[in-house]
């Protein structure tokens, strides 16, 4: 089976973990600070703050903006649940707007109508590694005095008109095992703002800057040095991994046939001014039994993923909170149609040819 994702773990990662183990400094040692420095340079920001997961990054980023009960945060339902649950953790209310059919990302034209006196932030998700249309999003945020918290968990290294994601507002990244670079579990917050960075660090570590002096009620959402060591070894290979993902995606886009007598398929569009980092290569199968198509591919040895089959507003906890009835037609349609194919850097030419052959053979 060609897996849908595959972490690339080599001697550098093994060695990095051993060094930390042998140093005895498993937590709060030098590796987290080194990874933070590396990440800030990757994103072009003044600060990067290492935390325990992408979810923790989002949670802290919202709290450090003072977002809480009574506040509203605008986001999309076509995302991993953590984009939404992190808002709920703070006591604030997610306000959903629909996505753009071609990019899978927030439709900036719909943001203005969702703004109320309670709106505190916009939380765009750079889904699958494609940046959101940050120009209009930042303009709206500035006009209304809103924070922008970028869910860049899937998009490390992506650019919008030459600027890195995570450097427009506050960036939240995941280093979960299947991400473009990973540390097993882990997350990063990026910002240029000194006071904001300090608040994030306080929330990450029990509200402490000086030992046992607590300036606020924080959490334990720290990153360990073991995780940071893996992340550092991976970060050194970010450009190489991204380049391979881009080459794989270009091959799939060129060789997958959109129309055959047996089915219609929509391949991802590529836009000028966007550097897509292809965390996922996601096609659409309109009018098809998508789950049957996934089975056909799996039986032929091609791993697939459905990201995501249910929009967040239709998930049980949100339905119980009174969401669910709001029509979000594009998100609902894409949740029925999408299927992701392997695009990760461990694919070889034979793998790519096999994926193309089987996708072109699909009938549904
Ligand atoms: C869009 C998005 N947001 C948030 C997260 C949460 O990241 P983590 O799994 O590191 O908590 C993920 C990870 O899967 C994600 O894909």
Short mmCIF file of C-alpha atoms and ligand atoms in Angstrom, two decimals:
data_model
loop_
_atom_site.label_atom_id
_atom_site.label_comp_id
_atom_site.label_asym_id
_atom_site.label_seq_id
_atom_site.Cartn_x
_atom_site.Cartn_y
_atom_site.Cartn_z
CA UNK A 1 0.00 0.00 0.00
CA UNK A 2 1.27 3.49 -0.85
CA UNK A 3 0.43 5.32 2.40
CA UNK A 4 -1.36 8.68 2.40
CA UNK A 5 1.41 10.07 4.60
CA UNK A 6 4.81 8.92 5.75
CA UNK A 7 7.15 10.66 8.18
CA UNK A 8 10.74 10.61 6.94
CA UNK A 9 12.94 9.65 9.89
CA UNK A 10 16.67 9.27 9.34
CA UNK A 11 19.94 9.17 11.20
CA UNK A 12 19.75 12.91 12.03
CA UNK A 13 16.47 12.45 13.94
CA UNK A 14 17.77 9.33 15.73
CA UNK A 15 21.00 11.06 16.68
CA UNK A 16 19.20 14.22 17.80
CA UNK A 17 16.97 12.27 20.20
CA UNK A 18 19.91 10.29 21.59
CA UNK A 19 21.87 13.47 22.24
CA UNK A 20 18.99 14.92 24.27
CA UNK A 21 18.60 11.67 26.22
CA UNK A 22 22.31 11.58 26.97
CA UNK A 23 22.34 15.27 27.98
CA UNK A 24 19.75 14.61 30.69
CA UNK A 25 18.01 17.91 29.71
CA UNK A 26 14.74 16.42 28.49
CA UNK A 27 12.66 19.54 29.13
CA UNK A 28 13.30 23.29 29.19
CA UNK A 29 16.78 22.77 27.74
CA UNK A 30 18.41 24.43 24.72
CA UNK A 31 16.66 22.54 21.89
CA UNK A 32 13.29 24.30 22.21
CA UNK A 33 14.97 27.71 21.99
CA UNK A 34 16.98 26.54 18.96
CA UNK A 35 13.86 25.31 17.19
CA UNK A 36 12.10 28.58 18.01
CA UNK A 37 14.93 30.55 16.43
CA UNK A 38 14.90 28.35 13.34
CA UNK A 39 11.12 28.64 12.99
CA UNK A 40 11.17 32.42 13.34
CA UNK A 41 13.70 32.58 10.52
CA UNK A 42 11.59 30.23 8.36
CA UNK A 43 8.48 32.38 8.89
CA UNK A 44 10.20 35.77 8.82
CA UNK A 45 8.88 36.72 12.27
CA UNK A 46 10.57 38.16 15.33
CA UNK A 47 9.41 35.38 17.64
CA UNK A 48 8.42 31.73 17.51
CA UNK A 49 7.15 29.98 20.64
CA UNK A 50 7.34 26.20 20.89
CA UNK A 51 4.31 24.47 22.43
CA UNK A 52 2.97 20.96 22.82
CA UNK A 53 0.73 20.80 19.70
CA UNK A 54 -0.95 22.81 16.97
CA UNK A 55 -4.11 22.75 19.04
CA UNK A 56 -2.19 24.24 21.99
CA UNK A 57 -0.80 26.92 19.64
CA UNK A 58 -4.32 27.94 18.59
CA UNK A 59 -5.63 27.85 22.17
CA UNK A 60 -2.76 29.98 23.51
CA UNK A 61 -2.93 32.39 20.54
CA UNK A 62 -6.61 33.06 21.26
CA UNK A 63 -6.11 33.42 25.03
CA UNK A 64 -3.14 35.77 24.55
CA UNK A 65 -5.44 38.05 22.56
CA UNK A 66 -7.75 38.10 25.60
CA UNK A 67 -10.48 36.22 23.73
CA UNK A 68 -13.04 34.62 26.02
CA UNK A 69 -16.74 34.30 26.92
CA UNK A 70 -19.00 36.70 25.00
CA UNK A 71 -16.55 37.05 22.10
CA UNK A 72 -16.94 35.77 18.55
CA UNK A 73 -14.28 34.39 16.22
CA UNK A 74 -14.97 34.05 12.49
CA UNK A 75 -13.73 30.86 10.84
CA UNK A 76 -14.73 28.11 8.41
CA UNK A 77 -16.31 24.73 9.13
CA UNK A 78 -14.29 22.88 6.46
CA UNK A 79 -11.25 22.20 8.62
CA UNK A 80 -9.85 19.88 11.27
CA UNK A 81 -11.95 20.16 14.42
CA UNK A 82 -9.09 21.75 16.45
CA UNK A 83 -9.52 25.05 14.55
CA UNK A 84 -12.96 25.22 16.15
CA UNK A 85 -12.48 23.47 19.49
CA UNK A 86 -9.64 25.87 20.35
CA UNK A 87 -12.16 28.74 20.08
CA UNK A 88 -14.63 26.84 22.27
CA UNK A 89 -11.93 26.16 24.92
CA UNK A 90 -11.74 29.92 25.54
CA UNK A 91 -15.51 30.25 26.04
CA UNK A 92 -15.82 32.29 22.82
CA UNK A 93 -18.23 31.44 20.03
CA UNK A 94 -17.10 30.29 16.59
CA UNK A 95 -19.00 32.05 13.78
CA UNK A 96 -18.89 30.04 10.59
CA UNK A 97 -18.71 31.36 7.07
CA UNK A 98 -18.40 29.38 3.88
CA UNK A 99 -15.33 28.60 1.80
CA UNK A 100 -14.30 29.31 -1.76
CA UNK A 101 -15.03 26.31 -3.96
CA UNK A 102 -11.71 26.45 -5.81
CA UNK A 103 -9.30 27.05 -2.93
CA UNK A 104 -11.12 25.20 -0.10
CA UNK A 105 -10.26 28.25 2.04
CA UNK A 106 -12.28 31.03 3.71
CA UNK A 107 -14.12 33.24 1.22
CA UNK A 108 -13.07 36.79 2.17
CA UNK A 109 -16.16 38.24 0.46
CA UNK A 110 -18.32 36.67 3.19
CA UNK A 111 -16.43 38.03 6.21
CA UNK A 112 -17.97 41.51 6.43
CA UNK A 113 -21.51 40.15 6.85
CA UNK A 114 -20.41 37.97 9.77
CA UNK A 115 -18.88 40.81 11.80
CA UNK A 116 -20.82 41.94 14.88
CA UNK A 117 -19.96 44.09 17.88
CA UNK A 118 -18.75 40.89 19.60
CA UNK A 119 -16.30 39.84 16.86
CA UNK A 120 -12.73 39.79 18.17
CA UNK A 121 -10.80 37.78 15.59
CA UNK A 122 -10.71 36.10 12.20
CA UNK A 123 -9.20 32.62 12.15
CA UNK A 124 -8.38 31.69 8.53
CA UNK A 125 -7.18 28.12 7.90
CA UNK A 126 -4.54 27.60 5.19
CA UNK A 127 -6.02 24.24 4.31
CA UNK A 128 -4.01 21.50 2.60
CA UNK A 129 -0.97 23.84 2.48
CA UNK A 130 -2.56 26.55 0.28
CA UNK A 131 -2.47 30.08 1.76
CA UNK A 132 -5.77 31.91 2.25
CA UNK A 133 -6.31 35.13 0.30
CA UNK A 134 -4.61 37.19 3.01
CA UNK A 135 -4.75 40.60 1.26
CA UNK A 136 -8.50 41.20 1.74
CA UNK A 137 -8.53 39.36 5.08
CA UNK A 138 -5.90 41.68 6.56
CA UNK A 139 -7.65 44.75 5.11
CA UNK A 140 -10.97 43.77 6.76
CA UNK A 141 -9.23 42.97 10.06
CA UNK A 142 -7.47 46.31 10.08
CA UNK A 143 -10.63 48.24 9.25
CA UNK A 144 -12.57 46.59 12.12
CA UNK A 145 -9.70 46.29 14.62
CA UNK A 146 -9.79 42.47 14.63
CA UNK A 147 -6.99 40.06 15.46
CA UNK A 148 -5.99 37.56 12.77
CA UNK A 149 -4.97 34.12 14.00
CA UNK A 150 -3.73 32.03 11.10
CA UNK A 151 -4.28 28.31 11.40
CA UNK A 152 -1.13 27.43 9.45
CA UNK A 153 -0.97 23.90 10.91
CA UNK A 154 -0.90 22.39 7.41
CA UNK A 155 1.06 25.13 5.68
CA UNK A 156 4.59 25.53 6.99
CA UNK A 157 6.70 27.28 4.35
CA UNK A 158 3.74 28.44 2.23
CA UNK A 159 3.84 31.99 0.78
CA UNK A 160 1.22 34.50 -0.29
CA UNK A 161 2.68 37.03 -2.73
CA UNK A 162 6.16 36.39 -1.37
CA UNK A 163 5.21 36.60 2.31
CA UNK A 164 5.26 33.55 4.58
CA UNK A 165 2.05 32.34 6.19
CA UNK A 166 2.19 32.88 9.93
CA UNK A 167 3.64 36.37 9.46
CA UNK A 168 0.42 38.20 8.53
CA UNK A 169 -1.33 37.87 11.88
CA UNK A 170 -0.32 35.38 14.56
CA UNK A 171 0.76 32.03 13.08
CA UNK A 172 -0.18 28.65 14.58
CA UNK A 173 1.68 25.60 13.30
CA UNK A 174 1.51 21.88 14.02
CA UNK A 175 4.45 19.50 14.12
CA UNK A 176 2.24 16.42 14.41
CA UNK A 177 3.78 13.25 12.93
CA UNK A 178 2.10 13.52 9.50
CA UNK A 179 2.80 17.21 8.87
CA UNK A 180 5.25 18.50 6.23
CA UNK A 181 7.88 18.64 8.95
CA UNK A 182 7.20 17.07 12.30
CA UNK A 183 8.41 16.44 15.83
CA UNK A 184 6.02 13.59 16.70
CA UNK A 185 3.76 16.01 18.55
CA UNK A 186 4.39 19.74 18.73
CA UNK A 187 3.27 23.22 17.78
CA UNK A 188 4.63 26.71 17.19
CA UNK A 189 3.18 30.22 17.55
CA UNK A 190 4.75 33.02 15.46
CA UNK A 191 4.47 36.76 16.09
CA UNK A 192 6.39 40.04 15.80
CA UNK A 193 4.84 41.53 18.94
CA UNK A 194 7.04 41.55 22.08
CA UNK A 195 4.24 41.80 24.66
CA UNK A 196 2.08 39.23 22.88
CA UNK A 197 5.00 36.76 22.66
CA UNK A 198 5.54 37.17 26.40
CA UNK A 199 1.86 36.45 27.13
CA UNK A 200 2.06 33.31 25.00
CA UNK A 201 5.10 32.12 26.96
CA UNK A 202 3.35 32.78 30.26
CA UNK A 203 0.21 30.87 29.23
CA UNK A 204 2.38 27.98 27.97
CA UNK A 205 4.09 27.56 31.32
CA UNK A 206 1.76 28.04 34.30
CA UNK A 207 1.91 31.83 34.07
CA UNK A 208 5.56 31.71 35.18
CA UNK A 209 8.46 33.76 33.94
CA UNK A 210 10.40 33.48 37.17
CA UNK A 211 10.24 30.14 38.93
CA UNK A 212 7.18 29.78 41.19
CA UNK A 213 6.04 33.35 40.61
CA UNK A 214 2.72 33.07 38.77
CA UNK A 215 1.55 36.15 36.90
CA UNK A 216 -1.58 34.52 35.50
CA UNK A 217 -3.25 31.13 35.53
CA UNK A 218 -1.42 29.38 32.73
CA UNK A 219 -1.29 25.79 31.55
CA UNK A 220 1.37 23.21 30.93
CA UNK A 221 1.46 23.35 27.13
CA UNK A 222 5.26 23.21 26.80
CA UNK A 223 7.26 21.46 24.12
CA UNK A 224 9.88 18.98 25.36
CA UNK A 225 13.50 19.05 24.19
CA UNK A 226 13.09 15.55 22.78
CA UNK A 227 10.36 16.80 20.45
CA UNK A 228 12.27 19.98 19.62
CA UNK A 229 15.35 17.94 18.68
CA UNK A 230 13.31 15.96 16.13
CA UNK A 231 11.76 19.20 14.86
CA UNK A 232 15.21 20.76 14.37
CA UNK A 233 16.45 17.82 12.33
CA UNK A 234 13.30 18.04 10.19
CA UNK A 235 13.41 21.82 9.82
CA UNK A 236 16.86 21.50 8.24
CA UNK A 237 15.15 19.55 5.43
CA UNK A 238 12.06 21.72 4.98
CA UNK A 239 13.06 23.10 1.56
CA UNK A 240 13.99 19.67 0.25
CA UNK A 241 10.70 18.12 1.47
CA UNK A 242 8.61 21.00 0.13
CA UNK A 243 10.30 20.89 -3.27
CA UNK A 244 9.56 17.16 -3.56
CA UNK A 245 5.92 17.71 -2.58
CA UNK A 246 5.64 20.42 -5.25
CA UNK A 247 7.17 18.14 -7.89
CA UNK A 248 4.84 15.29 -6.94
CA UNK A 249 1.79 17.56 -7.08
CA UNK A 250 2.87 18.93 -10.47
CA UNK A 251 3.23 15.37 -11.79
CA UNK A 252 -0.23 14.40 -10.53
CA UNK A 253 -1.79 17.60 -11.93
CA UNK A 254 -0.25 16.95 -15.34
CA UNK A 255 -1.01 13.24 -15.61
CA UNK A 256 -4.40 12.78 -13.93
CA UNK A 257 -7.12 12.95 -16.59
CA UNK A 258 -10.06 15.08 -15.42
CA UNK A 259 -12.71 13.63 -17.74
CA UNK A 260 -13.11 9.98 -18.68
CA UNK A 261 -16.30 8.25 -19.84
CA UNK A 262 -16.53 6.73 -16.34
CA UNK A 263 -16.23 9.81 -14.15
CA UNK A 264 -15.49 13.52 -13.78
CA UNK A 265 -12.76 14.67 -11.49
CA UNK A 266 -11.48 18.12 -10.46
CA UNK A 267 -7.76 18.50 -9.79
CA UNK A 268 -6.45 21.29 -7.51
CA UNK A 269 -5.91 24.65 -9.17
CA UNK A 270 -2.59 26.44 -8.91
CA UNK A 271 -2.69 30.24 -8.49
CA UNK A 272 -0.19 32.95 -9.38
CA UNK A 273 1.31 34.53 -6.27
CA UNK A 274 0.62 31.52 -4.04
CA UNK A 275 3.24 29.01 -2.95
CA UNK A 276 1.22 25.91 -2.12
CA UNK A 277 3.21 23.43 0.01
CA UNK A 278 0.94 20.46 -0.75
CA UNK A 279 0.33 19.05 2.68
CA UNK A 280 -2.50 17.30 0.91
CA UNK A 281 -3.19 16.74 -2.79
CA UNK A 282 -6.97 16.80 -2.84
CA UNK A 283 -9.19 16.10 -5.81
CA UNK A 284 -12.96 16.34 -6.08
CA UNK A 285 -15.27 13.68 -7.45
CA UNK A 286 -18.56 15.46 -8.11
CA UNK A 287 -21.50 13.16 -8.72
CA UNK A 288 -19.52 10.10 -7.61
CA UNK A 289 -19.84 7.73 -4.68
CA UNK A 290 -16.64 9.10 -3.15
CA UNK A 291 -16.40 6.34 -0.53
CA UNK A 292 -16.66 3.66 -3.23
CA UNK A 293 -13.89 5.46 -5.14
CA UNK A 294 -11.72 5.42 -2.01
CA UNK A 295 -12.34 1.68 -1.69
CA UNK A 296 -11.35 1.08 -5.32
CA UNK A 297 -8.10 2.97 -4.79
CA UNK A 298 -7.36 1.25 -1.47
CA UNK A 299 -7.93 -2.17 -3.05
CA UNK A 300 -5.47 -1.19 -5.78
CA UNK A 301 -2.87 -0.32 -3.11
CA UNK A 302 -3.29 3.47 -3.01
CA UNK A 303 -3.82 5.03 0.43
CA UNK A 304 -6.38 7.85 0.54
CA UNK A 305 -7.70 10.33 3.11
CA UNK A 306 -10.96 12.22 3.44
CA UNK A 307 -10.16 15.64 4.92
CA UNK A 308 -12.86 16.28 6.11
CA UNK A 309 -16.08 14.28 5.72
CA UNK A 310 -18.24 16.36 8.10
CA UNK A 311 -18.14 20.19 8.36
CA UNK A 312 -17.39 21.28 11.95
CA UNK A 313 -20.81 22.91 12.43
CA UNK A 314 -22.42 19.49 11.79
CA UNK A 315 -20.25 17.63 14.34
CA UNK A 316 -22.20 16.45 17.37
CA UNK A 317 -20.75 18.85 20.00
CA UNK A 318 -21.52 21.83 17.76
CA UNK A 319 -25.01 20.55 16.94
CA UNK A 320 -25.59 20.23 20.71
CA UNK A 321 -24.55 23.88 21.02
CA UNK A 322 -27.24 24.86 18.50
CA UNK A 323 -25.12 24.96 15.35
CA UNK A 324 -25.86 22.68 12.43
CA UNK A 325 -28.82 24.30 10.74
CA UNK A 326 -26.85 27.15 9.19
CA UNK A 327 -26.59 26.55 5.44
CA UNK A 328 -22.94 26.43 4.38
CA UNK A 329 -23.47 24.86 0.97
CA UNK A 330 -19.93 24.92 -0.42
CA UNK A 331 -18.46 23.30 2.71
CA UNK A 332 -21.20 20.67 2.68
CA UNK A 333 -20.67 19.90 -1.00
CA UNK A 334 -16.90 19.64 -0.73
CA UNK A 335 -17.16 17.46 2.37
CA UNK A 336 -19.03 14.99 0.14
CA UNK A 337 -16.66 15.25 -2.83
CA UNK A 338 -13.06 15.49 -1.62
CA UNK A 339 -10.52 12.72 -1.55
CA UNK A 340 -6.80 13.16 -0.94
CA UNK A 341 -4.08 11.16 -2.67
CA UNK A 342 -0.50 10.52 -1.53
CA UNK A 343 1.82 13.46 -2.37
CA UNK A 344 4.44 13.10 0.38
CA UNK A 345 8.19 13.28 -0.30
CA UNK A 346 8.77 9.54 0.16
CA UNK A 347 6.93 8.73 -3.11
CA UNK A 348 9.09 7.45 -5.97
CA UNK A 349 8.39 7.57 -9.72
CA UNK A 350 6.77 4.11 -9.72
CA UNK A 351 4.45 5.19 -6.90
CA UNK A 352 3.43 8.30 -8.82
CA UNK A 353 2.78 6.30 -12.00
CA UNK A 354 0.71 3.78 -10.07
CA UNK A 355 -1.39 6.54 -8.44
CA UNK A 356 -2.04 8.13 -11.85
CA UNK A 357 -2.94 4.81 -13.48
CA UNK A 358 -5.42 3.88 -10.76
CA UNK A 359 -7.02 7.33 -10.56
CA UNK A 360 -7.41 7.46 -14.35
CA UNK A 361 -9.00 4.00 -14.19
CA UNK A 362 -11.54 5.01 -11.50
CA UNK A 363 -15.17 4.57 -12.32
CA UNK A 364 -17.87 5.78 -10.04
C1 LIG B 1 -5.96 22.65 10.15
C2 LIG B 1 -5.45 22.09 11.46
N1 LIG B 1 -5.64 22.79 12.58
C3 LIG B 1 -5.19 22.35 13.77
C4 LIG B 1 -4.55 21.14 13.90
C5 LIG B 1 -4.14 20.67 15.26
O1 LIG B 1 -2.78 20.35 15.32
P1 LIG B 1 -2.26 19.22 16.38
O2 LIG B 1 -2.73 17.91 15.86
O3 LIG B 1 -0.78 19.37 16.35
O4 LIG B 1 -2.86 19.56 17.68
C6 LIG B 1 -4.33 20.38 12.76
C7 LIG B 1 -3.65 19.07 12.86
O5 LIG B 1 -4.04 18.08 12.36
C8 LIG B 1 -4.81 20.84 11.51
O6 LIG B 1 -4.66 20.12 10.40
#
